[in-house]
Coordinates of C-alpha atoms and ligand atoms in Angstrom, one line a residue:
M260 CA 37.2 53.8 -22.5
T261 CA 33.9 51.9 -23.1
V262 CA 33.7 48.2 -24.1
Q263 CA 32.9 49.2 -27.7
E264 CA 36.1 51.2 -27.9
L265 CA 38.3 48.2 -27.0
P266 CA 40.4 46.9 -29.8
G267 CA 38.6 44.0 -31.6
A268 CA 35.3 44.6 -29.7
A269 CA 33.3 45.1 -32.8
A270 CA 34.2 41.6 -34.0
Y271 CA 32.7 40.0 -30.8
R272 CA 29.4 38.3 -31.4
P273 CA 28.1 35.9 -28.7
T274 CA 27.5 32.4 -30.1
P275 CA 23.8 31.6 -29.8
P276 CA 23.1 28.6 -27.6
P277 CA 22.0 25.3 -29.2
A278 CA 18.2 25.2 -29.7
W279 CA 16.5 24.1 -26.6
K280 CA 13.6 21.6 -26.5
P281 CA 12.0 19.7 -23.7
L282 CA 13.2 16.1 -23.1
T283 CA 9.6 15.0 -22.9
D284 CA 6.5 16.8 -24.0
P285 CA 4.8 17.6 -20.6
A286 CA 1.2 17.9 -22.0
P287 CA 0.3 14.2 -22.3
L288 CA 1.7 13.6 -18.8
L289 CA -0.6 16.0 -17.0
P290 CA -3.4 14.5 -14.9
D291 CA -7.0 15.3 -15.5
P292 CA -8.2 18.5 -13.8
E293 CA -10.8 16.4 -11.8
P294 CA -10.5 13.0 -10.3
Y295 CA -11.6 10.4 -12.8
R296 CA -14.9 8.7 -11.9
V297 CA -16.9 5.8 -13.3
L298 CA -19.7 5.0 -10.8
G299 CA -22.7 7.2 -11.3
T300 CA -21.5 8.3 -14.8
D301 CA -22.1 7.1 -18.3
A302 CA -18.8 5.2 -18.2
A303 CA -20.4 2.8 -15.6
A304 CA -22.4 1.1 -18.4
E305 CA -19.1 -0.1 -19.9
A306 CA -17.9 -1.7 -16.7
D307 CA -18.1 -5.5 -16.6
P308 CA -20.9 -6.5 -14.2
Q309 CA -19.0 -9.6 -13.0
L310 CA -16.0 -7.4 -12.1
L311 CA -18.3 -4.9 -10.2
L312 CA -19.9 -7.8 -8.2
R313 CA -16.4 -9.2 -7.3
L314 CA -15.3 -5.7 -6.3
Y315 CA -18.4 -5.4 -4.1
A316 CA -17.9 -8.7 -2.3
E317 CA -14.2 -7.8 -1.6
L318 CA -15.1 -4.3 -0.4
V319 CA -17.7 -5.6 2.0
R320 CA -15.2 -8.2 3.3
G321 CA -12.5 -5.6 3.5
R322 CA -14.7 -3.2 5.6
R323 CA -15.5 -6.1 8.0
Y324 CA -11.8 -7.1 8.2
N325 CA -10.9 -3.5 9.2
A326 CA -13.6 -3.4 11.9
Q327 CA -12.6 -6.8 13.3
A328 CA -8.9 -6.0 13.4
T329 CA -9.6 -2.7 15.2
A330 CA -11.8 -4.6 17.7
L331 CA -8.9 -7.0 18.3
T332 CA -6.6 -4.1 19.3
K333 CA -9.2 -3.2 22.0
Q334 CA -9.1 -6.8 23.2
G335 CA -5.3 -6.8 23.5
R336 CA -4.9 -9.3 20.7
L337 CA -3.2 -6.8 18.3
A338 CA -0.7 -4.2 19.3
V339 CA -1.8 -1.7 16.7
Y340 CA -4.0 -1.5 13.6
P341 CA -3.9 1.2 10.9
S342 CA -7.4 0.9 9.5
S343 CA -8.1 1.5 5.8
T344 CA -11.8 2.0 6.3
G345 CA -12.9 4.5 3.6
Q346 CA -10.0 3.4 1.4
E347 CA -11.2 -0.1 0.5
A348 CA -11.7 0.7 -3.1
C349 CA -8.0 1.6 -3.5
E350 CA -6.9 -1.5 -1.5
I351 CA -9.0 -4.0 -3.4
A352 CA -8.4 -2.6 -6.8
A353 CA -4.6 -2.6 -6.2
A354 CA -4.7 -6.3 -5.4
L355 CA -7.1 -7.3 -8.3
V356 CA -5.2 -5.6 -11.1
L357 CA -2.1 -7.7 -10.6
E358 CA -1.3 -11.1 -12.1
E359 CA 0.2 -13.8 -9.9
R360 CA 3.7 -13.2 -11.3
D361 CA 3.6 -9.5 -10.4
W362 CA 4.7 -8.0 -7.1
L363 CA 2.8 -5.9 -4.6
F364 CA 4.8 -3.5 -2.3
P365 CA 2.4 -2.4 0.4
S366 CA 2.8 0.1 3.3
Y367 CA 1.6 -0.6 6.8
R368 CA -1.9 0.6 5.9
D369 CA -2.3 -1.9 3.1
T370 CA -3.2 -5.1 4.9
L371 CA -6.4 -5.4 2.9
A372 CA -4.6 -5.3 -0.4
A373 CA -2.3 -8.1 0.8
V374 CA -5.2 -10.2 2.0
A375 CA -7.2 -9.6 -1.2
R376 CA -4.1 -10.8 -3.1
G377 CA -4.3 -14.1 -1.2
L378 CA -2.3 -13.6 2.0
D379 CA -3.6 -15.5 5.0
P380 CA -5.7 -13.0 7.0
V381 CA -3.9 -13.9 10.3
D382 CA -0.4 -13.9 8.8
A383 CA -1.1 -10.4 7.5
L384 CA -1.4 -9.3 11.2
T385 CA 1.7 -10.9 12.6
L386 CA 3.8 -7.8 12.6
L387 CA 0.9 -5.7 14.1
R388 CA 0.4 -8.3 16.7
G389 CA 3.8 -7.3 18.0
D390 CA 5.5 -10.4 16.8
R391 CA 9.0 -10.3 15.3
H392 CA 9.5 -10.8 11.5
T393 CA 7.0 -10.1 8.8
G394 CA 4.8 -13.1 9.5
Y395 CA 4.8 -14.5 5.9
D396 CA 7.2 -15.4 3.2
P397 CA 7.1 -12.5 0.8
R398 CA 8.0 -14.8 -2.1
E399 CA 4.9 -17.0 -1.7
H400 CA 2.3 -14.5 -2.9
R401 CA 4.9 -11.9 -4.2
I402 CA 4.0 -9.4 -1.5
A403 CA 6.8 -7.4 0.0
P404 CA 6.7 -6.9 3.8
L405 CA 4.1 -4.4 5.0
C406 CA 6.4 -1.5 5.3
T407 CA 6.5 0.8 8.3
P408 CA 9.3 3.2 7.4
L409 CA 7.6 5.6 5.0
A410 CA 8.3 5.2 1.3
T411 CA 11.3 2.8 1.6
Q412 CA 9.2 0.2 -0.3
L413 CA 9.2 2.5 -3.4
P414 CA 12.9 2.1 -4.4
H415 CA 12.6 -1.6 -3.6
A416 CA 9.8 -1.9 -6.0
V417 CA 11.7 0.0 -8.7
G418 CA 14.8 -2.2 -8.1
L419 CA 12.8 -5.4 -8.4
A420 CA 10.9 -4.3 -11.5
H421 CA 14.1 -3.1 -13.2
A422 CA 16.0 -6.2 -12.4
A423 CA 13.1 -8.4 -13.7
R424 CA 13.1 -6.5 -16.9
L425 CA 16.8 -6.9 -17.3
K426 CA 16.3 -10.7 -16.8
G427 CA 13.5 -10.7 -19.4
D428 CA 10.8 -11.6 -16.8
D429 CA 7.3 -10.3 -17.4
V430 CA 6.8 -8.7 -13.9
V431 CA 5.1 -5.5 -12.9
A432 CA 5.6 -4.0 -9.4
L433 CA 2.7 -2.0 -7.9
A434 CA 3.9 0.1 -4.9
M435 CA 1.6 1.8 -2.5
V436 CA 2.3 4.9 -0.4
G437 CA 0.4 7.6 1.5
D438 CA 0.3 11.3 0.8
G439 CA 2.7 12.0 3.6
G440 CA 5.1 9.5 2.1
T441 CA 5.4 11.6 -1.0
S442 CA 7.5 14.1 1.0
E443 CA 10.2 11.4 1.6
G444 CA 13.5 11.4 -0.3
D445 CA 12.8 7.7 -1.2
F446 CA 9.7 8.8 -3.1
H447 CA 11.8 11.2 -5.2
E448 CA 14.6 8.7 -5.8
A449 CA 12.2 5.9 -6.7
L450 CA 10.2 8.0 -9.2
N451 CA 13.3 9.4 -10.8
F452 CA 15.0 6.0 -11.3
A453 CA 11.8 4.4 -12.5
A454 CA 11.2 7.0 -15.2
V455 CA 14.8 7.1 -16.4
W456 CA 14.9 3.3 -16.6
R457 CA 11.3 3.0 -17.8
A458 CA 10.9 0.4 -15.1
P459 CA 7.5 -1.5 -15.1
V460 CA 6.2 0.1 -11.9
V461 CA 2.9 1.6 -10.9
F462 CA 3.0 4.0 -8.0
L463 CA -0.3 4.3 -6.1
V464 CA -0.5 7.2 -3.8
Q465 CA -3.5 7.0 -1.5
N466 CA -4.2 10.6 -0.7
N467 CA -6.4 10.1 2.4
G468 CA -6.1 13.7 3.5
F469 CA -3.7 13.3 6.4
A470 CA -0.3 12.1 7.5
I471 CA -1.4 11.3 11.1
S472 CA -2.5 14.9 12.0
V473 CA -0.8 16.8 9.1
P474 CA -3.3 17.8 6.4
L475 CA -2.3 17.7 2.8
A476 CA -2.1 21.5 2.5
K477 CA 0.8 21.4 5.0
Q478 CA 2.4 18.5 3.2
T479 CA 2.7 20.0 -0.3
A480 CA 2.2 23.1 -2.4
A481 CA 1.9 21.1 -5.6
P482 CA -1.4 21.5 -7.6
S483 CA -2.0 17.8 -6.8
L484 CA 0.2 14.8 -6.0
A485 CA -0.5 13.4 -9.5
H486 CA 1.2 16.6 -10.9
K487 CA 4.5 15.5 -9.3
A488 CA 4.7 12.8 -12.0
V489 CA 5.3 15.4 -14.7
G490 CA 8.6 16.5 -13.1
Y491 CA 9.9 13.0 -13.4
G492 CA 8.7 12.4 -17.0
M493 CA 5.9 9.9 -16.3
P494 CA 2.1 10.3 -16.6
G495 CA 0.1 11.3 -13.5
R496 CA -3.4 10.1 -13.1
L497 CA -5.9 11.6 -10.7
V498 CA -8.7 9.2 -9.7
D499 CA -11.6 9.2 -7.3
G500 CA -10.1 6.7 -4.8
N501 CA -13.6 5.8 -3.4
D502 CA -14.8 4.7 -6.8
A503 CA -13.8 1.0 -7.1
A504 CA -14.6 0.8 -10.8
A505 CA -12.5 3.9 -11.6
M506 CA -9.7 2.7 -9.5
H507 CA -9.7 -0.7 -11.2
Q508 CA -9.8 0.8 -14.6
V509 CA -7.0 3.4 -14.1
L510 CA -4.7 0.9 -12.3
S511 CA -5.3 -1.7 -15.0
E512 CA -4.3 0.8 -17.6
A513 CA -1.2 1.7 -15.7
V514 CA -0.3 -2.0 -15.2
A515 CA -0.8 -2.7 -18.9
R516 CA 1.3 0.3 -19.8
A517 CA 4.1 -0.9 -17.5
R518 CA 3.9 -4.4 -18.9
S519 CA 4.2 -3.3 -22.5
G520 CA 7.4 -1.4 -21.9
G521 CA 5.7 2.0 -21.6
G522 CA 7.3 2.8 -18.2
P523 CA 5.9 3.9 -14.9
T524 CA 2.7 5.8 -13.9
L525 CA 1.9 7.7 -10.8
V526 CA -1.7 7.3 -9.7
E527 CA -3.1 9.6 -7.1
A528 CA -6.3 8.2 -5.5
V529 CA -8.3 10.9 -3.8
T530 CA -9.8 9.3 -0.8
Y531 CA -10.3 9.7 3.0
R532 CA -9.2 7.9 6.1
M533 CA -12.5 7.5 8.0
D534 CA -10.9 6.1 11.2
A535 CA -8.1 7.6 13.2
H536 CA -4.5 7.1 12.0
T537 CA -4.4 4.0 14.2
N538 CA -6.2 2.8 17.3
A539 CA -3.6 4.8 19.2
D540 CA -4.6 8.1 17.6
D541 CA -7.4 10.6 18.5
A542 CA -8.5 12.1 15.2
T543 CA -11.0 14.5 16.8
R544 CA -8.0 16.6 17.9
Y545 CA -7.2 17.7 14.3
R546 CA -10.3 17.3 12.2
G547 CA -13.9 18.2 12.5
N548 CA -16.9 15.9 12.4
S549 CA -18.5 17.8 9.4
E550 CA -15.6 16.9 7.2
V551 CA -15.8 13.2 8.2
E552 CA -19.6 13.2 7.6
A553 CA -19.1 14.8 4.1
W554 CA -16.9 11.9 3.2
R555 CA -19.2 9.4 4.7
A556 CA -21.7 10.4 2.1
H557 CA -19.1 9.4 -0.5
D558 CA -18.5 6.0 1.0
P559 CA -16.8 3.4 -1.4
V560 CA -19.0 0.5 -0.4
Q561 CA -22.2 2.5 -0.7
L562 CA -21.2 4.0 -4.0
L563 CA -20.8 0.6 -5.6
E564 CA -23.8 -0.8 -3.9
R565 CA -26.0 2.0 -5.2
E566 CA -24.6 1.4 -8.8
L567 CA -25.2 -2.3 -8.6
T568 CA -28.7 -2.1 -7.1
G569 CA -29.7 0.8 -9.4
R570 CA -28.8 -1.4 -12.4
G571 CA -30.6 -4.4 -11.1
L572 CA -27.3 -6.4 -10.7
L573 CA -27.6 -6.7 -6.9
G574 CA -30.6 -7.2 -4.6
D575 CA -31.3 -7.7 -0.9
E576 CA -30.3 -11.4 -1.2
G577 CA -26.9 -10.5 -2.8
I578 CA -26.2 -7.9 -0.2
A579 CA -27.0 -10.3 2.6
E580 CA -24.8 -13.0 1.0
A581 CA -21.8 -10.6 0.8
R582 CA -22.4 -9.6 4.5
E583 CA -22.7 -13.1 5.7
A584 CA -19.5 -14.1 3.9
A585 CA -17.8 -11.2 5.6
E586 CA -19.1 -12.2 9.0
R587 CA -17.8 -15.8 8.5
M588 CA -14.4 -14.4 7.7
A589 CA -14.5 -12.1 10.8
A590 CA -15.5 -15.0 13.1
Q591 CA -12.6 -17.1 11.8
L592 CA -10.2 -14.2 12.2
R593 CA -11.4 -13.7 15.8
D594 CA -11.1 -17.3 16.7
R595 CA -7.6 -17.7 15.2
M596 CA -6.4 -14.4 16.7
N597 CA -7.7 -15.4 20.1
A598 CA -5.5 -18.5 20.1
D599 CA -2.1 -17.7 21.6
P600 CA 0.6 -18.1 19.0
V601 CA 3.2 -20.8 19.6
L602 CA 6.6 -19.0 19.3
D603 CA 10.1 -20.5 19.2
P604 CA 12.6 -18.0 20.7
M605 CA 15.2 -19.4 18.4
D606 CA 13.2 -18.0 15.5
L607 CA 14.7 -14.6 16.5
F608 CA 17.8 -15.5 14.6
A609 CA 16.0 -16.8 11.5
H610 CA 15.1 -15.0 8.2
V611 CA 17.5 -12.1 8.8
Y612 CA 20.7 -13.1 7.1
A613 CA 21.1 -15.7 4.3
E614 CA 24.3 -16.6 6.2
Q615 CA 24.5 -15.8 9.9
T616 CA 27.3 -13.6 11.2
T617 CA 29.8 -15.1 13.7
Q618 CA 28.3 -13.0 16.5
L619 CA 24.8 -14.1 15.7
R620 CA 25.8 -17.8 15.6
E621 CA 27.5 -17.4 19.0
Q622 CA 24.4 -15.6 20.5
A623 CA 22.1 -18.3 19.0
A624 CA 24.3 -21.0 20.6
R625 CA 24.1 -19.3 24.0
L626 CA 20.3 -19.0 23.7
R627 CA 20.1 -22.7 22.8
V628 CA 22.0 -23.6 25.9
E629 CA 19.8 -21.4 28.1
L630 CA 16.6 -22.7 26.6
D631 CA 17.7 -26.3 27.0
A632 CA 18.6 -25.7 30.6
E633 CA 15.2 -24.1 31.2
H634 CA 13.5 -27.0 29.5
D635 CA 15.4 -29.5 31.7
Q636 CA 14.6 -27.6 34.8
N637 CA 10.9 -27.3 33.9
G638 CA 10.9 -30.9 33.0
T639 CA 12.4 -31.8 36.5
D640 CA 10.0 -29.5 38.3
D641 CA 7.0 -30.9 36.4
R642 CA 8.1 -34.5 37.2
G643 CA 8.6 -33.3 40.9
A644 CA 5.1 -31.8 41.0
G645 CA 3.6 -35.0 39.6
R646 CA 5.0 -37.3 42.3
Ligands
LIG859 C1 10.7 7.4 7.6 C2 9.6 7.6 8.6 N1 9.4 8.8 9.1 C3 8.3 8.9 10.0 C4 7.5 7.9 10.3 C5 6.4 8.1 11.4 N2 5.1 8.0 10.7 C6 4.4 6.9 10.7 S1 3.0 7.0 9.9 C7 3.3 8.6 9.4 C8 2.3 9.4 8.6 C9 2.3 8.9 7.2 O1 1.2 9.4 6.5 P1 0.9 9.0 5.0 O2 2.1 8.7 4.2 O3 -0.1 10.0 4.5 O4 0.1 7.6 5.2 P2 -1.2 7.2 5.9 O5 -0.8 6.8 7.3 O6 -2.1 8.3 5.9 O7 -1.7 6.0 5.2 C10 4.5 9.0 10.0 C11 5.1 10.4 9.9 C12 7.8 6.6 9.7 N3 7.0 5.6 9.9 N4 8.8 6.5 8.8

C-alpha cells in the first residue's frame, strides 16, 4: 500500500510556513569593497586643515614615543613594549574622535591612543615596566586598563555603554582589538550583545596582518574582518588604517551614529605592524623583508606629510617644529623612566577589591609587621653604622 492509498491521505496538505524575511536588510551593512581612503584622493580637499595638522603633530609624537619606549626595553627600563609603529593613524584617530565623557577600551598595543587621550606618558607604561596594577586610575581619563587578555575589553565596553544608556548618560565606548582578537569568543559575545541592545559602542579592529606569527589568512576565512559585522546586524566599515584623515572620518561617523542611538559599528582598519610583535619577538622568522618594505612605502606619517606639504599647509619649519616637540617628549620620557620608581609593598593589596577579603586583610597585616620589623632593623643598623 502506498501513502496515497492510505485512508484520508488525499486530504493531507502540508501547511505552508509563515513568510520568511530577514530581520535586517544586509545590503546597507556591507563594507566597501576597498578600504576607504581620503589622503591623495579628491576627498582630501574636504578635510579640515587644522585637523590634519593636529593629526600630523600627534602622529610624529606617537612615532617617537614608540621608538623611545622600544629603546627603554633595551636599557632594562621596560619589561616589554608592543610597538604600534605603522599603526599610529589608528591610534591617534581613536583618541581624537572621543569626547571627554566617552570611554576608551584599549588593548596592550594601544598605549599611544591612551597617551593621545591625555594619559601621562609614564603612567601608560607602568604595567609594561613590570609593576603591579594598571598604573593609572581608569576613571580619571575614562581609559580602561590596557588589556593583555585578548578581547576581554570588548564585553566590558559593551556593558559600560549599555549601562550608561540605561542611566541616560551620553557616553560612547570605543573598544580596540587586533585581528587575532577577532577569533576570541569574547569578540563574538560583545558584538552580538552590542547589536541586540543597540549599545553605543564602536569596535575598532586594527588588522595589522599578524597575531604574533600567525598571518590573517590563517586566522579567518571571512572576506574581510569588516564583513563579520553583517552576521551580527551592524554595519562594517573597511578603512585604510594608515590614512589618518580616513580613520578620523570613519571613526567620527561611527561615534556619531552610536551617540544618536543608531547602535554599534565595526570598523576594520587595514594597516601593518612595522616592528616585531614586541621587543621579545623576531619577526624575520615569519615574514619577508619585501612585504615590510612595501608597507614602508605606505607609511602613515609620510602619507599625511605628503598631503600637507603638497597643499602648502606644511613646510620645513612646521616639520622641524613637530619633530622637536616629539624629541622634547622623548627626552622627558627617558629622564622620568630612568628614575627608579618609589614603590610601597603594601600597595600590593590596594585597588583589587572595594572591600578586602578576610584573608587579604590578614596577609596585609602580616606584611605590615614584617615591613615594620625590617624598617626598625635597618634603622638600628643605620644608626650603628653612623657611630
Ligand atoms: C586570551 C589570550 N590568549 C592568548 C594570548 C597570547 N597572545 C598575546 S598577543 C597575541 C596575538 C594577538 O594578535 P592580535 O589580536 O592580532 O593583536 P596584535 O598583537 O597584532 O596587536 C596572543 C595570541 C593572550 N594574551 N590572551
